[in-house]
GROMACS .gro file of C-alpha atoms in nm:
model
  411
    1UNK     CA    1  -0.816   1.373   1.621
    2UNK     CA    2  -0.940   1.509   1.277
    3UNK     CA    3  -1.126   1.230   1.083
    4UNK     CA    4  -0.900   1.053   0.807
    5UNK     CA    5  -1.163   1.191   0.546
    6UNK     CA    6  -1.443   1.457   0.513
    7UNK     CA    7  -1.760   1.296   0.418
    8UNK     CA    8  -1.734   1.366   0.064
    9UNK     CA    9  -1.394   1.215   0.069
   10UNK     CA   10  -1.530   0.942   0.236
   11UNK     CA   11  -1.813   0.849  -0.017
   12UNK     CA   12  -1.547   0.907  -0.300
   13UNK     CA   13  -1.362   0.662  -0.146
   14UNK     CA   14  -1.624   0.393  -0.122
   15UNK     CA   15  -1.723   0.460  -0.456
   16UNK     CA   16  -1.374   0.395  -0.577
   17UNK     CA   17  -1.352   0.084  -0.389
   18UNK     CA   18  -1.637  -0.116  -0.476
   19UNK     CA   19  -1.562  -0.230  -0.840
   20UNK     CA   20  -1.241  -0.383  -0.679
   21UNK     CA   21  -1.395  -0.546  -0.351
   22UNK     CA   22  -1.646  -0.687  -0.673
   23UNK     CA   23  -1.354  -0.800  -0.851
   24UNK     CA   24  -1.198  -0.981  -0.543
   25UNK     CA   25  -1.510  -1.175  -0.511
   26UNK     CA   26  -1.572  -1.268  -0.875
   27UNK     CA   27  -1.204  -1.316  -0.969
   28UNK     CA   28  -1.111  -1.662  -0.825
   29UNK     CA   29  -1.422  -1.812  -0.992
   30UNK     CA   30  -1.383  -1.636  -1.347
   31UNK     CA   31  -0.997  -1.740  -1.323
   32UNK     CA   32  -1.112  -2.095  -1.249
   33UNK     CA   33  -1.344  -2.102  -1.501
   34UNK     CA   34  -1.106  -1.951  -1.772
   35UNK     CA   35  -0.841  -2.244  -1.716
   36UNK     CA   36  -1.116  -2.533  -1.719
   37UNK     CA   37  -1.239  -2.384  -2.076
   38UNK     CA   38  -0.874  -2.404  -2.174
   39UNK     CA   39  -0.827  -2.759  -2.018
   40UNK     CA   40  -1.184  -2.874  -2.148
   41UNK     CA   41  -1.176  -2.675  -2.509
   42UNK     CA   42  -0.837  -2.506  -2.636
   43UNK     CA   43  -0.542  -2.750  -2.533
   44UNK     CA   44  -0.589  -2.942  -2.842
   45UNK     CA   45  -0.640  -2.718  -3.100
   46UNK     CA   46  -0.395  -2.477  -2.932
   47UNK     CA   47  -0.151  -2.743  -2.956
   48UNK     CA   48  -0.242  -2.854  -3.337
   49UNK     CA   49  -0.171  -2.485  -3.395
   50UNK     CA   50   0.145  -2.466  -3.246
   51UNK     CA   51   0.292  -2.738  -3.418
   52UNK     CA   52   0.159  -2.618  -3.768
   53UNK     CA   53   0.324  -2.250  -3.699
   54UNK     CA   54   0.665  -2.459  -3.540
   55UNK     CA   55   0.692  -2.649  -3.859
   56UNK     CA   56   0.649  -2.376  -4.035
   57UNK     CA   57   0.886  -2.130  -3.889
   58UNK     CA   58   1.151  -2.455  -3.903
   59UNK     CA   59   1.156  -2.422  -4.276
   60UNK     CA   60   1.163  -2.081  -4.301
   61UNK     CA   61   1.439  -2.003  -4.031
   62UNK     CA   62   1.653  -2.333  -4.077
   63UNK     CA   63   1.989  -2.081  -4.150
   64UNK     CA   64   1.974  -1.982  -3.786
   65UNK     CA   65   2.090  -2.310  -3.708
   66UNK     CA   66   2.446  -2.237  -3.861
   67UNK     CA   67   2.434  -1.880  -3.712
   68UNK     CA   68   2.801  -1.812  -3.524
   69UNK     CA   69   2.581  -1.767  -3.197
   70UNK     CA   70   2.253  -1.898  -3.245
   71UNK     CA   71   2.348  -2.256  -3.336
   72UNK     CA   72   2.494  -2.271  -2.997
   73UNK     CA   73   2.194  -2.168  -2.819
   74UNK     CA   74   1.982  -2.374  -3.059
   75UNK     CA   75   2.188  -2.670  -2.980
   76UNK     CA   76   2.152  -2.652  -2.605
   77UNK     CA   77   1.773  -2.626  -2.653
   78UNK     CA   78   1.809  -2.931  -2.851
   79UNK     CA   79   2.018  -3.149  -2.596
   80UNK     CA   80   1.795  -2.989  -2.279
   81UNK     CA   81   1.461  -3.082  -2.437
   82UNK     CA   82   1.663  -3.455  -2.574
   83UNK     CA   83   1.387  -3.412  -2.879
   84UNK     CA   84   1.237  -3.256  -3.193
   85UNK     CA   85   0.995  -3.024  -3.007
   86UNK     CA   86   1.050  -2.780  -2.781
   87UNK     CA   87   0.986  -2.513  -3.053
   88UNK     CA   88   0.599  -2.647  -3.063
   89UNK     CA   89   0.613  -2.639  -2.661
   90UNK     CA   90   0.718  -2.324  -2.651
   91UNK     CA   91   0.465  -2.150  -2.887
   92UNK     CA   92   0.172  -2.357  -2.716
   93UNK     CA   93   0.289  -2.186  -2.380
   94UNK     CA   94   0.251  -1.866  -2.536
   95UNK     CA   95  -0.070  -1.937  -2.704
   96UNK     CA   96  -0.201  -1.991  -2.336
   97UNK     CA   97  -0.033  -1.667  -2.237
   98UNK     CA   98  -0.157  -1.492  -2.512
   99UNK     CA   99  -0.525  -1.628  -2.491
  100UNK     CA  100  -0.559  -1.524  -2.111
  101UNK     CA  101  -0.373  -1.205  -2.189
  102UNK     CA  102  -0.687  -1.143  -2.436
  103UNK     CA  103  -0.914  -1.234  -2.189
  104UNK     CA  104  -0.859  -1.008  -1.933
  105UNK     CA  105  -0.736  -0.746  -2.099
  106UNK     CA  106  -1.079  -0.574  -2.068
  107UNK     CA  107  -1.042  -0.608  -1.744
  108UNK     CA  108  -0.713  -0.542  -1.677
  109UNK     CA  109  -0.784  -0.220  -1.898
  110UNK     CA  110  -1.048  -0.121  -1.713
  111UNK     CA  111  -0.906  -0.171  -1.375
  112UNK     CA  112  -0.567  -0.043  -1.422
  113UNK     CA  113  -0.655   0.261  -1.637
  114UNK     CA  114  -0.997   0.350  -1.656
  115UNK     CA  115  -1.098   0.360  -1.303
  116UNK     CA  116  -0.720   0.462  -1.186
  117UNK     CA  117  -0.803   0.789  -1.439
  118UNK     CA  118  -1.195   0.834  -1.287
  119UNK     CA  119  -1.097   0.880  -0.931
  120UNK     CA  120  -0.730   1.069  -0.999
  121UNK     CA  121  -0.519   0.786  -0.988
  122UNK     CA  122  -0.334   0.765  -1.230
  123UNK     CA  123  -0.118   0.987  -1.474
  124UNK     CA  124  -0.107   0.731  -1.746
  125UNK     CA  125  -0.121   0.808  -2.094
  126UNK     CA  126  -0.271   0.580  -2.342
  127UNK     CA  127   0.046   0.508  -2.506
  128UNK     CA  128   0.269   0.488  -2.219
  129UNK     CA  129   0.002   0.246  -2.056
  130UNK     CA  130  -0.009   0.020  -2.374
  131UNK     CA  131   0.422   0.057  -2.342
  132UNK     CA  132   0.395  -0.064  -1.988
  133UNK     CA  133   0.150  -0.380  -2.064
  134UNK     CA  134   0.335  -0.463  -2.371
  135UNK     CA  135   0.677  -0.472  -2.138
  136UNK     CA  136   0.501  -0.670  -1.913
  137UNK     CA  137   0.308  -0.946  -2.166
  138UNK     CA  138   0.701  -0.967  -2.306
  139UNK     CA  139   0.884  -1.060  -1.960
  140UNK     CA  140   0.578  -1.281  -1.904
  141UNK     CA  141   0.638  -1.457  -2.232
  142UNK     CA  142   1.033  -1.439  -2.171
  143UNK     CA  143   0.962  -1.610  -1.847
  144UNK     CA  144   0.680  -1.838  -1.959
  145UNK     CA  145   0.958  -1.991  -2.230
  146UNK     CA  146   1.195  -2.045  -1.989
  147UNK     CA  147   0.985  -2.244  -1.762
  148UNK     CA  148   0.896  -2.451  -2.042
  149UNK     CA  149   1.259  -2.549  -2.145
  150UNK     CA  150   1.367  -2.561  -1.763
  151UNK     CA  151   1.067  -2.770  -1.629
  152UNK     CA  152   0.971  -2.999  -1.879
  153UNK     CA  153   1.306  -3.060  -2.059
  154UNK     CA  154   1.453  -3.166  -1.741
  155UNK     CA  155   1.139  -3.343  -1.645
  156UNK     CA  156   1.205  -3.528  -1.996
  157UNK     CA  157   1.568  -3.612  -1.924
  158UNK     CA  158   1.581  -3.658  -1.555
  159UNK     CA  159   1.414  -3.948  -1.298
  160UNK     CA  160   1.418  -3.710  -1.013
  161UNK     CA  161   1.390  -3.378  -1.198
  162UNK     CA  162   1.193  -3.213  -0.943
  163UNK     CA  163   1.535  -3.266  -0.677
  164UNK     CA  164   1.767  -3.148  -0.917
  165UNK     CA  165   1.580  -2.873  -1.040
  166UNK     CA  166   1.387  -2.771  -0.708
  167UNK     CA  167   1.731  -2.748  -0.481
  168UNK     CA  168   1.902  -2.522  -0.698
  169UNK     CA  169   1.598  -2.304  -0.763
  170UNK     CA  170   1.514  -2.313  -0.377
  171UNK     CA  171   1.907  -2.152  -0.342
  172UNK     CA  172   1.858  -1.910  -0.594
  173UNK     CA  173   1.509  -1.813  -0.419
  174UNK     CA  174   1.713  -1.744  -0.105
  175UNK     CA  175   1.938  -1.491  -0.262
  176UNK     CA  176   1.689  -1.345  -0.522
  177UNK     CA  177   1.602  -1.053  -0.339
  178UNK     CA  178   1.970  -0.904  -0.387
  179UNK     CA  179   1.856  -0.848  -0.752
  180UNK     CA  180   1.554  -0.658  -0.643
  181UNK     CA  181   1.679  -0.314  -0.719
  182UNK     CA  182   1.722  -0.379  -1.086
  183UNK     CA  183   1.369  -0.517  -1.177
  184UNK     CA  184   1.170  -0.244  -1.132
  185UNK     CA  185   1.404  -0.033  -1.361
  186UNK     CA  186   1.268  -0.175  -1.679
  187UNK     CA  187   0.942   0.038  -1.599
  188UNK     CA  188   1.074   0.322  -1.410
  189UNK     CA  189   1.368   0.568  -1.436
  190UNK     CA  190   1.536   0.569  -1.091
  191UNK     CA  191   1.837   0.849  -1.002
  192UNK     CA  192   1.992   0.901  -0.669
  193UNK     CA  193   1.829   1.147  -0.392
  194UNK     CA  194   2.004   1.482  -0.429
  195UNK     CA  195   2.249   1.610  -0.158
  196UNK     CA  196   2.067   1.767   0.114
  197UNK     CA  197   1.918   1.757   0.454
  198UNK     CA  198   1.668   1.469   0.331
  199UNK     CA  199   1.940   1.256   0.228
  200UNK     CA  200   2.165   1.327   0.594
  201UNK     CA  201   1.877   1.254   0.773
  202UNK     CA  202   1.792   0.949   0.622
  203UNK     CA  203   2.145   0.857   0.637
  204UNK     CA  204   2.184   0.948   1.012
  205UNK     CA  205   1.878   0.722   1.083
  206UNK     CA  206   2.010   0.434   0.909
  207UNK     CA  207   2.318   0.479   1.098
  208UNK     CA  208   2.044   0.469   1.432
  209UNK     CA  209   1.908   0.164   1.301
  210UNK     CA  210   2.252  -0.016   1.217
  211UNK     CA  211   2.133  -0.076   0.846
  212UNK     CA  212   2.409  -0.024   0.585
  213UNK     CA  213   2.285   0.093   0.192
  214UNK     CA  214   2.455   0.180  -0.119
  215UNK     CA  215   2.206   0.399  -0.185
  216UNK     CA  216   1.893   0.636  -0.186
  217UNK     CA  217   1.709   0.649  -0.501
  218UNK     CA  218   1.412   0.847  -0.671
  219UNK     CA  219   1.175   0.650  -0.861
  220UNK     CA  220   0.950   0.855  -1.135
  221UNK     CA  221   0.648   0.661  -1.094
  222UNK     CA  222   0.410   0.998  -1.138
  223UNK     CA  223   0.440   0.918  -1.509
  224UNK     CA  224   0.182   0.656  -1.430
  225UNK     CA  225   0.092   0.688  -1.082
  226UNK     CA  226  -0.018   0.934  -0.792
  227UNK     CA  227   0.037   0.705  -0.520
  228UNK     CA  228   0.328   0.731  -0.246
  229UNK     CA  229   0.527   0.424  -0.222
  230UNK     CA  230   0.865   0.395  -0.034
  231UNK     CA  231   1.054   0.041  -0.025
  232UNK     CA  232   1.387  -0.141   0.059
  233UNK     CA  233   1.520  -0.337  -0.237
  234UNK     CA  234   1.792  -0.550  -0.245
  235UNK     CA  235   1.984  -0.708   0.033
  236UNK     CA  236   2.352  -0.617   0.196
  237UNK     CA  237   2.560  -0.470  -0.040
  238UNK     CA  238   2.266  -0.379  -0.350
  239UNK     CA  239   2.054  -0.291  -0.028
  240UNK     CA  240   1.876   0.055  -0.178
  241UNK     CA  241   1.601   0.268  -0.019
  242UNK     CA  242   1.407   0.379  -0.304
  243UNK     CA  243   1.182   0.684  -0.289
  244UNK     CA  244   0.927   0.769  -0.545
  245UNK     CA  245   0.885   1.112  -0.634
  246UNK     CA  246   0.515   1.142  -0.553
  247UNK     CA  247   0.650   1.067  -0.184
  248UNK     CA  248   0.896   1.343  -0.153
  249UNK     CA  249   0.643   1.621  -0.349
  250UNK     CA  250   0.329   1.503  -0.043
  251UNK     CA  251   0.501   1.452   0.240
  252UNK     CA  252   0.739   1.644   0.484
  253UNK     CA  253   1.060   1.532   0.609
  254UNK     CA  254   0.955   1.437   0.890
  255UNK     CA  255   0.696   1.247   0.762
  256UNK     CA  256   0.924   1.113   0.477
  257UNK     CA  257   1.162   0.987   0.758
  258UNK     CA  258   0.856   0.828   0.941
  259UNK     CA  259   0.777   0.635   0.631
  260UNK     CA  260   1.133   0.554   0.578
  261UNK     CA  261   1.153   0.442   0.979
  262UNK     CA  262   0.860   0.168   0.865
  263UNK     CA  263   1.022   0.007   0.564
  264UNK     CA  264   1.388  -0.009   0.784
  265UNK     CA  265   1.114  -0.225   1.031
  266UNK     CA  266   1.100  -0.481   0.768
  267UNK     CA  267   1.482  -0.465   0.748
  268UNK     CA  268   1.532  -0.633   1.065
  269UNK     CA  269   1.248  -0.882   1.036
  270UNK     CA  270   1.360  -1.280   1.114
  271UNK     CA  271   1.373  -1.360   0.712
  272UNK     CA  272   1.526  -1.646   0.717
  273UNK     CA  273   1.282  -1.886   0.816
  274UNK     CA  274   1.019  -1.759   0.586
  275UNK     CA  275   1.304  -1.785   0.303
  276UNK     CA  276   1.344  -2.124   0.433
  277UNK     CA  277   1.001  -2.221   0.449
  278UNK     CA  278   0.950  -2.069   0.035
  279UNK     CA  279   1.231  -2.289  -0.019
  280UNK     CA  280   1.092  -2.593   0.122
  281UNK     CA  281   0.749  -2.519  -0.031
  282UNK     CA  282   0.918  -2.444  -0.413
  283UNK     CA  283   1.041  -2.820  -0.380
  284UNK     CA  284   0.704  -2.970  -0.232
  285UNK     CA  285   0.536  -2.804  -0.555
  286UNK     CA  286   0.781  -2.933  -0.826
  287UNK     CA  287   0.756  -3.254  -0.610
  288UNK     CA  288   0.311  -3.194  -0.681
  289UNK     CA  289   0.410  -3.103  -1.023
  290UNK     CA  290   0.607  -3.456  -1.110
  291UNK     CA  291   0.328  -3.649  -0.950
  292UNK     CA  292   0.030  -3.476  -1.166
  293UNK     CA  293   0.226  -3.515  -1.486
  294UNK     CA  294   0.280  -3.849  -1.385
  295UNK     CA  295  -0.075  -3.946  -1.359
  296UNK     CA  296  -0.161  -3.779  -1.669
  297UNK     CA  297   0.067  -3.941  -1.889
  298UNK     CA  298  -0.047  -4.297  -1.738
  299UNK     CA  299  -0.422  -4.177  -1.807
  300UNK     CA  300  -0.355  -3.942  -2.148
  301UNK     CA  301  -0.531  -3.666  -2.049
  302UNK     CA  302  -0.573  -3.397  -2.301
  303UNK     CA  303  -0.415  -3.603  -2.586
  304UNK     CA  304  -0.083  -3.686  -2.417
  305UNK     CA  305   0.134  -3.918  -2.503
  306UNK     CA  306   0.435  -3.911  -2.289
  307UNK     CA  307   0.536  -3.808  -1.951
  308UNK     CA  308   0.561  -3.423  -1.925
  309UNK     CA  309   0.403  -3.366  -2.234
  310UNK     CA  310   0.360  -2.958  -2.268
  311UNK     CA  311  -0.028  -3.000  -2.384
  312UNK     CA  312  -0.049  -3.024  -1.935
  313UNK     CA  313   0.099  -2.676  -1.876
  314UNK     CA  314  -0.304  -2.536  -1.833
  315UNK     CA  315  -0.334  -2.805  -1.536
  316UNK     CA  316   0.016  -2.673  -1.368
  317UNK     CA  317  -0.164  -2.309  -1.413
  318UNK     CA  318  -0.491  -2.486  -1.212
  319UNK     CA  319  -0.256  -2.634  -0.950
  320UNK     CA  320  -0.062  -2.360  -0.866
  321UNK     CA  321  -0.404  -2.127  -0.852
  322UNK     CA  322  -0.570  -2.419  -0.622
  323UNK     CA  323  -0.244  -2.386  -0.390
  324UNK     CA  324  -0.206  -1.993  -0.404
  325UNK     CA  325  -0.611  -1.896  -0.342
  326UNK     CA  326  -0.557  -2.155  -0.038
  327UNK     CA  327  -0.222  -2.030   0.114
  328UNK     CA  328  -0.284  -1.675   0.080
  329UNK     CA  329  -0.507  -1.582   0.381
  330UNK     CA  330  -0.293  -1.710   0.573
  331UNK     CA  331   0.044  -1.571   0.402
  332UNK     CA  332  -0.169  -1.227   0.436
  333UNK     CA  333  -0.225  -1.282   0.795
  334UNK     CA  334   0.152  -1.303   0.858
  335UNK     CA  335   0.209  -0.995   0.639
  336UNK     CA  336  -0.048  -0.785   0.820
  337UNK     CA  337   0.154  -0.874   1.135
  338UNK     CA  338   0.507  -0.806   0.984
  339UNK     CA  339   0.322  -0.430   0.878
  340UNK     CA  340   0.244  -0.369   1.249
  341UNK     CA  341   0.592  -0.454   1.403
  342UNK     CA  342   0.704  -0.262   1.139
  343UNK     CA  343   0.511   0.077   1.266
  344UNK     CA  344   0.591  -0.057   1.630
  345UNK     CA  345   0.958  -0.054   1.540
  346UNK     CA  346   0.916   0.309   1.310
  347UNK     CA  347   0.774   0.501   1.624
  348UNK     CA  348   1.056   0.368   1.851
  349UNK     CA  349   1.318   0.501   1.615
  350UNK     CA  350   1.205   0.794   1.537
  351UNK     CA  351   1.010   0.873   1.869
  352UNK     CA  352   0.781   1.126   1.682
  353UNK     CA  353   0.454   0.960   1.692
  354UNK     CA  354   0.273   1.282   1.565
  355UNK     CA  355   0.480   1.274   1.246
  356UNK     CA  356   0.441   0.877   1.170
  357UNK     CA  357   0.010   0.998   1.256
  358UNK     CA  358   0.036   1.258   0.980
  359UNK     CA  359   0.221   1.050   0.734
  360UNK     CA  360  -0.045   0.759   0.781
  361UNK     CA  361  -0.300   1.029   0.705
  362UNK     CA  362  -0.138   1.195   0.447
  363UNK     CA  363  -0.075   0.844   0.264
  364UNK     CA  364  -0.467   0.725   0.317
  365UNK     CA  365  -0.549   1.070   0.144
  366UNK     CA  366  -0.356   1.026  -0.149
  367UNK     CA  367  -0.402   0.635  -0.203
  368UNK     CA  368  -0.744   0.670  -0.134
  369UNK     CA  369  -0.760   0.350   0.132
  370UNK     CA  370  -1.051   0.236   0.259
  371UNK     CA  371  -1.023   0.323   0.590
  372UNK     CA  372  -1.270  -0.003   0.684
  373UNK     CA  373  -1.269  -0.236   0.421
  374UNK     CA  374  -1.510  -0.513   0.466
  375UNK     CA  375  -1.361  -0.804   0.657
  376UNK     CA  376  -1.400  -1.085   0.447
  377UNK     CA  377  -1.192  -0.812   0.203
  378UNK     CA  378  -0.880  -0.834   0.465
  379UNK     CA  379  -0.873  -1.182   0.577
  380UNK     CA  380  -0.917  -1.259   0.158
  381UNK     CA  381  -0.550  -1.114   0.122
  382UNK     CA  382  -0.491  -0.779   0.231
  383UNK     CA  383  -0.126  -0.768   0.314
  384UNK     CA  384  -0.155  -0.464   0.537
  385UNK     CA  385  -0.375  -0.370   0.824
  386UNK     CA  386  -0.629  -0.128   0.736
  387UNK     CA  387  -0.518   0.243   0.807
  388UNK     CA  388  -0.781   0.289   1.035
  389UNK     CA  389  -0.654   0.028   1.262
  390UNK     CA  390  -0.312   0.125   1.214
  391UNK     CA  391  -0.400   0.456   1.325
  392UNK     CA  392  -0.534   0.345   1.639
  393UNK     CA  393  -0.247   0.177   1.710
  394UNK     CA  394  -0.040   0.495   1.698
  395UNK     CA  395  -0.009   0.675   2.051
  396UNK     CA  396  -0.197   0.977   2.076
  397UNK     CA  397   0.013   1.337   2.117
  398UNK     CA  398   0.148   1.389   2.475
  399UNK     CA  399  -0.087   1.659   2.656
  400UNK     CA  400   0.076   2.055   2.659
  401UNK     CA  401   0.160   2.214   2.950
  402UNK     CA  402  -0.156   2.287   3.181
  403UNK     CA  403  -0.219   2.640   3.317
  404UNK     CA  404  -0.191   2.651   3.661
  405UNK     CA  405  -0.513   2.611   3.881
  406UNK     CA  406  -0.423   3.016   4.021
  407UNK     CA  407  -0.344   3.156   3.713
  408UNK     CA  408  -0.690   2.995   3.525
  409UNK     CA  409  -0.974   3.275   3.466
  410UNK     CA  410  -1.209   3.318   3.708
  411UNK     CA  411  -1.554   3.288   3.577
   0.00000   0.00000   0.00000
């Protein structure tokens, strides 16, 4: 079997991944240090600045309270918060988010733009990269504002707020994947795959797999990245097969079907146990946050004067960081096993190990996958098994017909 990479390609792969491995090793300590700096130094000045800005905006924008539509929204926020101050709370949270964005901007730019361009993995122009970064910051800002109003506002008004918020949030988490087809459209254009043999073969493959779907879409990610990507988005009536345009350019039809078959394997995974566990974990996290907020209020940490004081927000980020840091290796191990099972499912569905092997090799070459990453990197949080391991699990091609002994040349 031919090697995945030539020696020159392998050397380039190792050079590309080395900075990524270094970041993986140091990023937890860096993020922990930044959070501790915010808690120890910046909480008080950020809060004073948020109060000042909120007071200034209240004076200048008082007319919004009588605007036809906005007054209803503002009144609802007043009732949710229960007292004046929700504007300062939102501004404080946005100050913390903005500070984190500024701290990580050089690193994000290097790894998201400079390194990717250096090794031919990115098609971003500086303008598009900046616009997508701004989109991400805007989406995060909206999510943070909703979190502040929902979590802190409810915690101020309801004693067992963690149950009141946790149960509907857990139920929403169970069905949130139905919205997946619409999320990526914030960043990339999508259009239906044109009618033709490829679409017909995908449809036939999904019929064999007994997987109903709404559509096959082509996502134009080549404007930003040169990586291959395929995924299923949504559930039930919203299930959509999404193929990026790079995949269609790089893979032959049989190889493309192998990629779709792998993603189909994830559809048949037993998802409900994981979803139920995630929902229960969410309720448990909210209960832990409730205990932390009460302890902070009792001790007066960071100048807090009452329960659910917004100044505890960085402390919640610290709590969630510790929980995810400790749980990621375990969840990644389960993810790697699901990927192995999806590979096995794809091989059973297509009955074409040669096409599956070629698909993996092309994906490894185009996406510059390290065939043998350091073991600690895999254990720390790799969601997929190393590509070398996946290829080794593919059955070898069947031997060709043998020439009868009598017909062989005699030396």
